[in-house]
Structures are given as C-alpha cells and as structure tokens.
C-alpha cells in the first residue's frame, strides 16, 4: 500500500460523515431518543470506516477483482430475492417469532438494512452505468427489490441513506446525458 498523505480534507468524505451525523440527529429527534455518547458511538465508527474507504479508494484494483465483487453482490441479491419469495414468513423471523420487520434471519433488522443498503447502492450504480438494455433493467429490478427490503426492515437511517443516494446519483448522472 502506497503512503497516503492527507494534505486537504476530501469534500465528499466530509459530506458523507456530516450527512450521517445529521441522519442520526434527525432520527433521535423523531424518536425522542436521548443523545448520549453511546448513541453517537456508531457514527464515530462509521466515520472512521468512511475515512478508511476514502484511503482505500486510492488503491488500484484489478478489473477481474472488481468484476468478482460486483457479480457476488448480484448473486447475493438474487438469492435474497428468491428466499423472500420462497420463504416469505420465515424472512420476518426474529428470536423465533414472526415480526413486522424483515430480518432475513439476521439478529437485527438494522443489520439487514445495512447489508441491503450496500447492495442497493451497487445495483443502482450498475443500473446507471450499464449500457445494454437487458442488464440495465435486470440491475434496476434488483435495486428496486433491495430498496423494498430496506423499507420492510423499517430502518429509518438506511431509508434516508438510500433516498440521499438516489437523489445524489440522479443529480450526478442526468446532467452528463
């Protein structure tokens, strides 16, 4: 790994961290949650993750590795769609009880939302950058399905993140056309 010198703070990194903090504050106000250090601890961890990802974005990744990661994400999204259709009720199980939250048998609906948010972003980007019509439609459907799964998990932070991503992606993409 080459050395990474931080000479200036990347504006997008600061924007993402500020947006995450704003989402957490809005969520706390909506739900009347007491804002303590424990409440913000996850934002702190998230911020360091974003900084790490910014540093990692400077590294060169082979096209083969990139393709593998994108294809694995697509296969997992397809698998979750199939499981949702085949075993719908079981996908809402939490602690051996059927709930109103989509869990895909994870321990927490927010964990599902976190994973599905990453998948939604990936499928959304693939929808926008793919030139052929059929793959574009396919990835668009997967993007919509993962967005629906986020809605069903009822994770407000993930829902706000997907909304912000959609607005930002469309704002960046459509002026270029």
Coordinates of N, CA and C in Angstrom, one line a residue:
X1 N 0.9 -1.2 0.0 CA 0.0 0.0 0.0 C 0.9 1.2 0.0
X2 N 0.6 2.1 -0.9 CA 1.4 3.3 -1.0 C 1.0 4.2 0.1
X3 N 1.9 5.1 0.5 CA 1.6 6.0 1.6 C 0.5 7.0 1.2
X4 N -0.3 7.4 2.1 CA -1.4 8.3 1.8 C -1.2 9.5 2.6
X5 N -1.0 10.6 2.0 CA -0.8 11.9 2.7 C -2.1 12.7 2.6
X6 N -2.6 13.1 3.8 CA -3.8 13.9 3.9 C -3.4 15.4 3.9
X7 N -3.4 16.0 2.7 CA -3.0 17.4 2.6 C -4.2 18.3 2.7
X8 N -5.3 17.8 2.2 CA -6.6 18.5 2.3 C -7.7 17.5 2.6
X9 N -8.7 17.9 3.2 CA -9.8 17.0 3.5 C -10.7 16.9 2.3
X10 N -11.0 15.7 1.9 CA -11.8 15.4 0.8 C -13.3 15.9 1.1
X11 N -13.8 16.7 0.2 CA -15.1 17.3 0.5 C -16.2 16.3 0.5
X12 N -16.2 15.2 -0.3 CA -17.2 14.2 -0.3 C -17.1 13.4 1.0
X13 N -16.0 13.1 1.5 CA -15.8 12.4 2.7 C -16.4 13.2 3.9
X14 N -16.2 14.5 3.9 CA -16.7 15.3 5.0 C -18.3 15.4 4.8
X15 N -18.8 15.5 3.6 CA -20.2 15.5 3.3 C -20.9 14.2 3.8
X16 N -20.3 13.1 3.5 CA -20.9 11.8 3.9 C -20.9 11.7 5.4
X17 N -19.8 12.1 6.1 CA -19.8 12.0 7.6 C -20.8 13.0 8.2
X18 N -20.9 14.2 7.6 CA -21.9 15.2 8.1 C -23.3 14.7 7.8
X19 N -23.6 14.1 6.7 CA -24.9 13.6 6.4 C -25.3 12.5 7.3
X20 N -24.3 11.6 7.7 CA -24.6 10.5 8.6 C -24.9 11.1 10.0
X21 N -24.2 12.1 10.4 CA -24.4 12.7 11.7 C -25.8 13.3 11.7
X22 N -26.1 14.0 10.6 CA -27.4 14.7 10.5 C -28.6 13.7 10.6
X23 N -28.4 12.5 9.9 CA -29.4 11.5 9.9 C -29.6 10.9 11.3
X24 N -28.6 10.8 12.0 CA -28.6 10.2 13.4 C -29.3 11.2 14.3
X25 N -29.0 12.5 14.2 CA -29.7 13.5 15.0 C -31.2 13.6 14.6
X26 N -31.5 13.6 13.4 CA -32.9 13.7 13.0 C -33.6 12.5 13.5
X27 N -33.0 11.3 13.4 CA -33.7 10.1 13.9 C -33.9 10.2 15.4
X28 N -32.9 10.7 16.1 CA -33.1 10.8 17.6 C -34.2 11.8 17.9
X29 N -34.3 12.9 17.2 CA -35.4 13.9 17.4 C -36.8 13.2 17.1
X30 N -36.8 12.5 16.0 CA -38.1 11.9 15.6 C -38.6 10.9 16.7
X31 N -37.6 10.1 17.2 CA -38.0 9.0 18.1 C -37.8 9.4 19.6
X32 N -37.5 10.7 19.8 CA -37.3 11.2 21.2 C -36.3 10.4 22.0
X33 N -35.2 10.0 21.3 CA -34.1 9.3 21.9 C -33.1 10.2 22.5
X34 N -32.7 9.9 23.7 CA -31.6 10.7 24.4 C -30.3 10.5 23.7
X35 N -29.7 11.6 23.3 CA -28.4 11.6 22.6 C -27.3 11.5 23.5
X36 N -26.7 10.3 23.6 CA -25.5 10.1 24.5 C -24.3 9.7 23.7
X37 N -23.2 9.6 24.4 CA -22.0 9.1 23.7 C -22.3 7.7 23.1
X38 N -23.0 6.8 23.8 CA -23.3 5.5 23.3 C -24.1 5.6 22.0
X39 N -25.0 6.6 21.9 CA -25.8 6.8 20.7 C -25.0 7.2 19.5
X40 N -24.0 8.0 19.8 CA -23.1 8.6 18.7 C -21.9 7.7 18.4
X41 N -21.7 6.6 19.2 CA -20.6 5.7 19.1 C -20.6 5.1 17.7
X42 N -21.7 4.7 17.2 CA -21.8 4.1 15.9 C -21.5 5.1 14.8
X43 N -21.8 6.4 15.0 CA -21.4 7.4 14.0 C -19.9 7.5 13.9
X44 N -19.3 7.5 15.1 CA -17.9 7.6 15.2 C -17.2 6.4 14.4
X45 N -17.7 5.2 14.7 CA -17.2 4.0 13.9 C -17.4 4.2 12.4
X46 N -18.6 4.6 12.1 CA -19.0 4.8 10.7 C -18.0 5.8 10.0
X47 N -17.7 6.9 10.8 CA -16.8 8.0 10.2 C -15.5 7.4 9.9
X48 N -14.9 6.6 10.8 CA -13.6 6.0 10.5 C -13.7 5.0 9.4
X49 N -14.8 4.4 9.2 CA -15.0 3.5 8.1 C -15.0 4.2 6.8
X50 N -15.6 5.4 6.8 CA -15.7 6.2 5.6 C -14.3 6.7 5.2
X51 N -13.5 7.1 6.3 CA -12.2 7.6 6.0 C -11.3 6.5 5.5
X52 N -11.5 5.3 6.1 CA -10.7 4.1 5.6 C -11.1 3.8 4.1
X53 N -12.4 3.9 3.8 CA -12.8 3.6 2.4 C -12.3 4.7 1.5
X54 N -12.2 5.9 1.9 CA -11.6 7.0 1.1 C -10.1 6.7 0.8
X55 N -9.4 6.3 1.8 CA -8.0 5.9 1.6 C -7.9 4.7 0.7
X56 N -8.7 3.7 0.9 CA -8.7 2.5 0.1 C -9.1 2.8 -1.4
X57 N -9.9 3.9 -1.6 CA -10.3 4.3 -2.9 C -9.1 4.7 -3.8
X58 N -8.0 5.1 -3.1 CA -6.8 5.5 -3.9 C -6.0 4.3 -4.4
X59 N -6.3 3.1 -4.0 CA -5.6 1.9 -4.4 C -6.1 1.4 -5.7
X60 N -5.3 0.8 -6.5 CA -5.6 0.2 -7.8 C -6.2 -1.2 -7.6
X61 N -7.3 -1.5 -8.2 CA -7.9 -2.8 -8.0 C -8.1 -3.3 -9.5
X62 N -7.8 -4.6 -9.6 CA -7.8 -5.1 -11.0 C -9.3 -5.2 -11.4
X63 N -9.5 -5.2 -12.7 CA -10.8 -5.4 -13.3 C -11.4 -6.7 -12.9
X64 N -10.6 -7.7 -12.9 CA -11.1 -9.1 -12.5 C -11.6 -9.1 -11.1
X65 N -10.9 -8.5 -10.2 CA -11.4 -8.4 -8.8 C -12.6 -7.6 -8.6
X66 N -12.7 -6.5 -9.3 CA -13.9 -5.6 -9.3 C -15.1 -6.4 -9.8
X67 N -14.9 -7.1 -10.9 CA -16.0 -7.8 -11.5 C -16.5 -8.9 -10.6
X68 N -15.6 -9.6 -9.9 CA -15.9 -10.7 -9.0 C -16.8 -10.1 -7.8
X69 N -16.4 -9.0 -7.3 CA -17.1 -8.4 -6.1 C -18.5 -8.0 -6.6
X70 N -18.6 -7.3 -7.8 CA -19.9 -6.9 -8.3 C -20.8 -8.1 -8.6
X71 N -20.2 -9.1 -9.2 CA -21.0 -10.3 -9.5 C -21.5 -11.1 -8.2
X72 N -20.6 -11.1 -7.2 CA -21.0 -11.7 -5.9 C -22.2 -11.0 -5.3
X73 N -22.1 -9.6 -5.3 CA -23.1 -8.8 -4.8 C -24.5 -9.1 -5.5
X74 N -24.4 -9.2 -6.8 CA -25.6 -9.5 -7.6 C -26.1 -10.9 -7.3
X75 N -25.3 -11.9 -7.1 CA -25.7 -13.2 -6.8 C -26.4 -13.3 -5.4
X76 N -25.8 -12.5 -4.5 CA -26.4 -12.5 -3.1 C -27.8 -11.8 -3.2
X77 N -27.9 -10.7 -4.0 CA -29.2 -10.0 -4.1 C -30.2 -11.0 -4.7
X78 N -29.8 -11.7 -5.7 CA -30.7 -12.7 -6.4 C -31.2 -13.7 -5.4
X79 N -30.2 -14.3 -4.6 CA -30.5 -15.3 -3.6 C -31.5 -14.7 -2.6
X80 N -31.3 -13.5 -2.1 CA -32.2 -12.9 -1.1 C -33.6 -12.7 -1.7
X81 N -33.7 -12.3 -2.9 CA -35.0 -12.2 -3.6 C -35.7 -13.5 -3.6
X82 N -35.0 -14.6 -4.0 CA -35.6 -15.9 -4.1 C -36.0 -16.4 -2.7
X83 N -35.2 -16.1 -1.7 CA -35.6 -16.5 -0.3 C -36.8 -15.8 0.2
X84 N -36.9 -14.5 -0.2 CA -38.1 -13.7 0.2 C -39.3 -14.2 -0.5
X85 N -39.3 -14.7 -1.7 CA -40.4 -15.2 -2.4 C -40.8 -16.6 -1.9
X86 N -39.8 -17.5 -1.7 CA -40.0 -18.9 -1.3 C -40.4 -19.0 0.2
X87 N -39.7 -18.3 1.0 CA -39.9 -18.4 2.5 C -40.3 -17.1 3.1
X88 N -41.2 -16.4 2.6 CA -41.5 -15.0 3.0 C -41.7 -14.9 4.5
X89 N -42.6 -15.7 5.1 CA -42.8 -15.6 6.5 C -41.6 -15.8 7.4
X90 N -40.8 -16.8 7.0 CA -39.6 -17.1 7.7 C -38.6 -15.9 7.7
X91 N -38.6 -15.1 6.6 CA -37.7 -14.0 6.5 C -38.0 -12.8 7.4
X92 N -39.2 -12.9 8.1 CA -39.6 -11.9 9.1 C -39.4 -12.4 10.5
X93 N -38.7 -13.6 10.7 CA -38.5 -14.2 12.0 C -37.4 -13.4 12.8
X94 N -37.6 -13.2 14.0 CA -36.7 -12.6 14.9 C -36.9 -13.3 16.3
X95 N -35.9 -13.9 16.8 CA -35.9 -14.7 18.1 C -37.1 -15.7 18.1
X96 N -37.2 -16.4 17.0 CA -38.2 -17.5 16.8 C -39.7 -16.9 16.8
X97 N -39.8 -15.7 16.5 CA -41.2 -15.1 16.4 C -41.3 -14.3 15.1
X98 N -42.4 -14.4 14.5 CA -42.7 -13.6 13.3 C -42.9 -12.1 13.7
X99 N -42.2 -11.2 13.0 CA -42.3 -9.8 13.4 C -42.8 -9.0 12.2
X100 N -42.9 -7.7 12.3 CA -43.2 -6.9 11.2 C -42.0 -6.3 10.5
X101 N -40.8 -6.7 11.0 CA -39.5 -6.3 10.4 C -38.9 -7.4 9.6
X102 N -38.5 -7.1 8.4 CA -37.8 -8.0 7.5 C -36.4 -8.2 8.1
X103 N -36.0 -9.5 8.4 CA -34.8 -9.8 9.1 C -33.9 -10.7 8.3
X104 N -34.4 -11.5 7.3 CA -33.7 -12.5 6.6 C -32.9 -13.4 7.6
X105 N -33.4 -13.6 8.7 CA -32.8 -14.4 9.8 C -31.6 -13.8 10.4
X106 N -31.3 -12.5 10.2 CA -30.2 -11.8 10.9 C -30.7 -11.6 12.3
X107 N -29.8 -11.2 13.2 CA -30.2 -10.9 14.6 C -30.9 -9.6 14.8
X108 N -30.8 -8.7 13.8 CA -31.3 -7.4 13.9 C -31.8 -6.8 12.6
X109 N -33.0 -6.2 12.4 CA -33.4 -5.7 11.2 C -32.4 -4.6 10.6
X110 N -31.8 -3.9 11.5 CA -30.8 -2.9 11.1 C -29.6 -3.5 10.4
X111 N -29.2 -4.7 10.8 CA -28.1 -5.4 10.1 C -28.5 -5.7 8.7
X112 N -29.8 -6.1 8.5 CA -30.3 -6.4 7.2 C -30.3 -5.1 6.3
X113 N -30.7 -4.1 6.9 CA -30.8 -2.8 6.2 C -29.4 -2.3 5.8
X114 N -28.4 -2.5 6.7 CA -27.1 -2.1 6.4 C -26.5 -2.9 5.2
X115 N -26.7 -4.2 5.2 CA -26.3 -5.0 4.1 C -27.0 -4.7 2.8
X116 N -28.4 -4.5 2.9 CA -29.2 -4.3 1.7 C -28.9 -2.9 1.2
X117 N -28.5 -1.9 2.0 CA -28.1 -0.6 1.5 C -26.9 -0.7 0.6
X118 N -25.9 -1.4 1.1 CA -24.7 -1.6 0.2 C -25.1 -2.2 -1.1
X119 N -26.0 -3.2 -1.1 CA -26.4 -3.9 -2.3 C -27.2 -3.0 -3.1
X120 N -28.1 -2.2 -2.5 CA -28.9 -1.2 -3.3 C -28.0 -0.2 -4.0
X121 N -27.0 0.3 -3.3 CA -26.1 1.2 -4.0 C -25.4 0.6 -5.2
X122 N -24.9 -0.7 -4.9 CA -24.2 -1.4 -6.0 C -25.1 -1.6 -7.2
X123 N -26.3 -2.1 -7.0 CA -27.2 -2.4 -8.1 C -27.6 -1.1 -8.7
X124 N -27.8 0.0 -8.0 CA -28.2 1.3 -8.5 C -27.1 1.8 -9.4
X125 N -25.8 1.7 -9.0 CA -24.7 2.2 -9.8 C -24.6 1.3 -11.1
X126 N -24.8 0.0 -11.0 CA -24.7 -0.9 -12.1 C -25.9 -0.5 -13.1
X127 N -27.0 -0.1 -12.6 CA -28.1 0.3 -13.4 C -27.8 1.5 -14.2
X128 N -27.1 2.5 -13.6 CA -26.8 3.7 -14.3 C -25.7 3.6 -15.3
X129 N -24.7 2.7 -15.0 CA -23.5 2.7 -15.9 C -23.6 1.6 -16.9
X130 N -24.5 0.6 -16.8 CA -24.6 -0.4 -17.8 C -25.2 0.2 -19.1
X131 N -24.6 -0.2 -20.2 CA -25.1 0.4 -21.5 C -26.2 -0.5 -22.1
X132 N -26.1 -1.8 -22.0 CA -27.1 -2.7 -22.6 C -28.4 -2.6 -21.9
X133 N -29.5 -2.7 -22.6 CA -30.8 -2.6 -22.0 C -31.2 -3.7 -21.1
X134 N -31.0 -4.9 -21.5 CA -31.5 -6.1 -20.6 C -30.7 -6.1 -19.2
X135 N -29.4 -6.0 -19.2 CA -28.7 -5.9 -17.9 C -29.1 -4.7 -17.1
X136 N -29.3 -3.6 -17.8 CA -29.8 -2.4 -17.1 C -31.1 -2.6 -16.4
X137 N -32.0 -3.2 -17.1 CA -33.4 -3.5 -16.5 C -33.2 -4.5 -15.3
X138 N -32.4 -5.5 -15.5 CA -32.1 -6.5 -14.5 C -31.6 -5.9 -13.2
X139 N -30.6 -5.1 -13.4 CA -30.0 -4.4 -12.2 C -30.9 -3.4 -11.6
X140 N -31.7 -2.8 -12.4 CA -32.7 -1.8 -11.9 C -33.8 -2.5 -11.0
X141 N -34.2 -3.7 -11.5 CA -35.1 -4.5 -10.7 C -34.5 -5.0 -9.4
X142 N -33.2 -5.4 -9.4 CA -32.6 -5.8 -8.2 C -32.4 -4.6 -7.2
X143 N -32.1 -3.4 -7.8 CA -32.0 -2.2 -7.0 C -33.4 -1.9 -6.3
X144 N -34.4 -2.0 -7.1 CA -35.8 -1.8 -6.5 C -36.1 -2.8 -5.5
X145 N -35.8 -4.1 -5.7 CA -36.1 -5.1 -4.7 C -35.3 -4.9 -3.4
X146 N -34.0 -4.5 -3.5 CA -33.2 -4.2 -2.3 C -33.8 -3.0 -1.6
X147 N -34.2 -2.0 -2.3 CA -34.8 -0.8 -1.7 C -36.1 -1.2 -1.0
X148 N -36.9 -2.1 -1.5 CA -38.1 -2.6 -0.9 C -37.7 -3.4 0.4
X149 N -36.7 -4.2 0.3 CA -36.3 -4.9 1.5 C -35.9 -3.9 2.6
X150 N -35.2 -2.8 2.3 CA -34.8 -1.8 3.3 C -36.1 -1.2 3.9
X151 N -37.1 -0.9 3.0 CA -38.4 -0.4 3.5 C -39.0 -1.4 4.5
X152 N -39.0 -2.7 4.2 CA -39.6 -3.7 5.0 C -38.8 -3.9 6.3
X153 N -37.5 -3.6 6.3 CA -36.7 -3.7 7.6 C -37.1 -2.6 8.5
X154 N -37.7 -1.6 8.0 CA -38.1 -0.4 8.8 C -36.9 0.3 9.4
X155 N -35.8 0.3 8.8 CA -34.6 1.0 9.3 C -34.6 2.4 8.7
X156 N -34.9 3.4 9.5 CA -35.1 4.8 9.0 C -33.8 5.3 8.5
X157 N -32.7 5.0 9.2 CA -31.4 5.6 8.7 C -31.0 5.0 7.4
X158 N -31.3 3.7 7.1 CA -31.0 3.1 5.8 C -31.9 3.7 4.8
X159 N -33.2 3.9 5.1 CA -34.1 4.5 4.2 C -33.6 5.9 3.8
X160 N -33.2 6.7 4.7 CA -32.7 8.1 4.4 C -31.4 8.0 3.6
X161 N -30.6 7.0 3.9 CA -29.3 6.9 3.1 C -29.6 6.5 1.6
X162 N -30.6 5.6 1.4 CA -31.0 5.2 0.0 C -31.6 6.4 -0.7
X163 N -32.4 7.2 0.0 CA -33.1 8.4 -0.6 C -32.0 9.4 -1.0
X164 N -31.0 9.6 -0.1 CA -29.9 10.6 -0.4 C -29.1 10.0 -1.5
X165 N -28.8 8.7 -1.6 CA -28.0 8.2 -2.6 C -28.8 8.3 -4.0
X166 N -30.1 8.1 -4.0 CA -30.9 8.2 -5.2 C -30.8 9.6 -5.8
X167 N -31.1 10.6 -4.9 CA -31.0 12.0 -5.3 C -29.7 12.4 -5.8
X168 N -28.6 12.0 -5.1 CA -27.3 12.3 -5.5 C -26.9 11.6 -6.8
X169 N -27.2 10.3 -6.9 CA -26.9 9.6 -8.1 C -27.6 10.2 -9.4
X170 N -28.8 10.5 -9.2 CA -29.6 11.0 -10.4 C -29.1 12.4 -10.7
X171 N -28.7 13.2 -9.7 CA -28.2 14.6 -9.9 C -26.9 14.5 -10.6
X172 N -26.1 13.6 -10.2 CA -24.7 13.5 -10.9 C -24.9 12.9 -12.3
X173 N -25.8 11.8 -12.4 CA -25.9 11.1 -13.7 C -26.6 11.9 -14.8
X174 N -27.7 12.5 -14.5 CA -28.5 13.0 -15.6 C -27.9 14.3 -16.3
X175 N -27.2 15.2 -15.5 CA -26.6 16.3 -16.3 C -25.6 15.9 -17.3
X176 N -25.0 14.7 -17.1 CA -24.0 14.2 -18.1 C -24.6 13.7 -19.4
X177 N -25.9 13.5 -19.4 CA -26.5 12.9 -20.6 C -27.0 13.9 -21.5

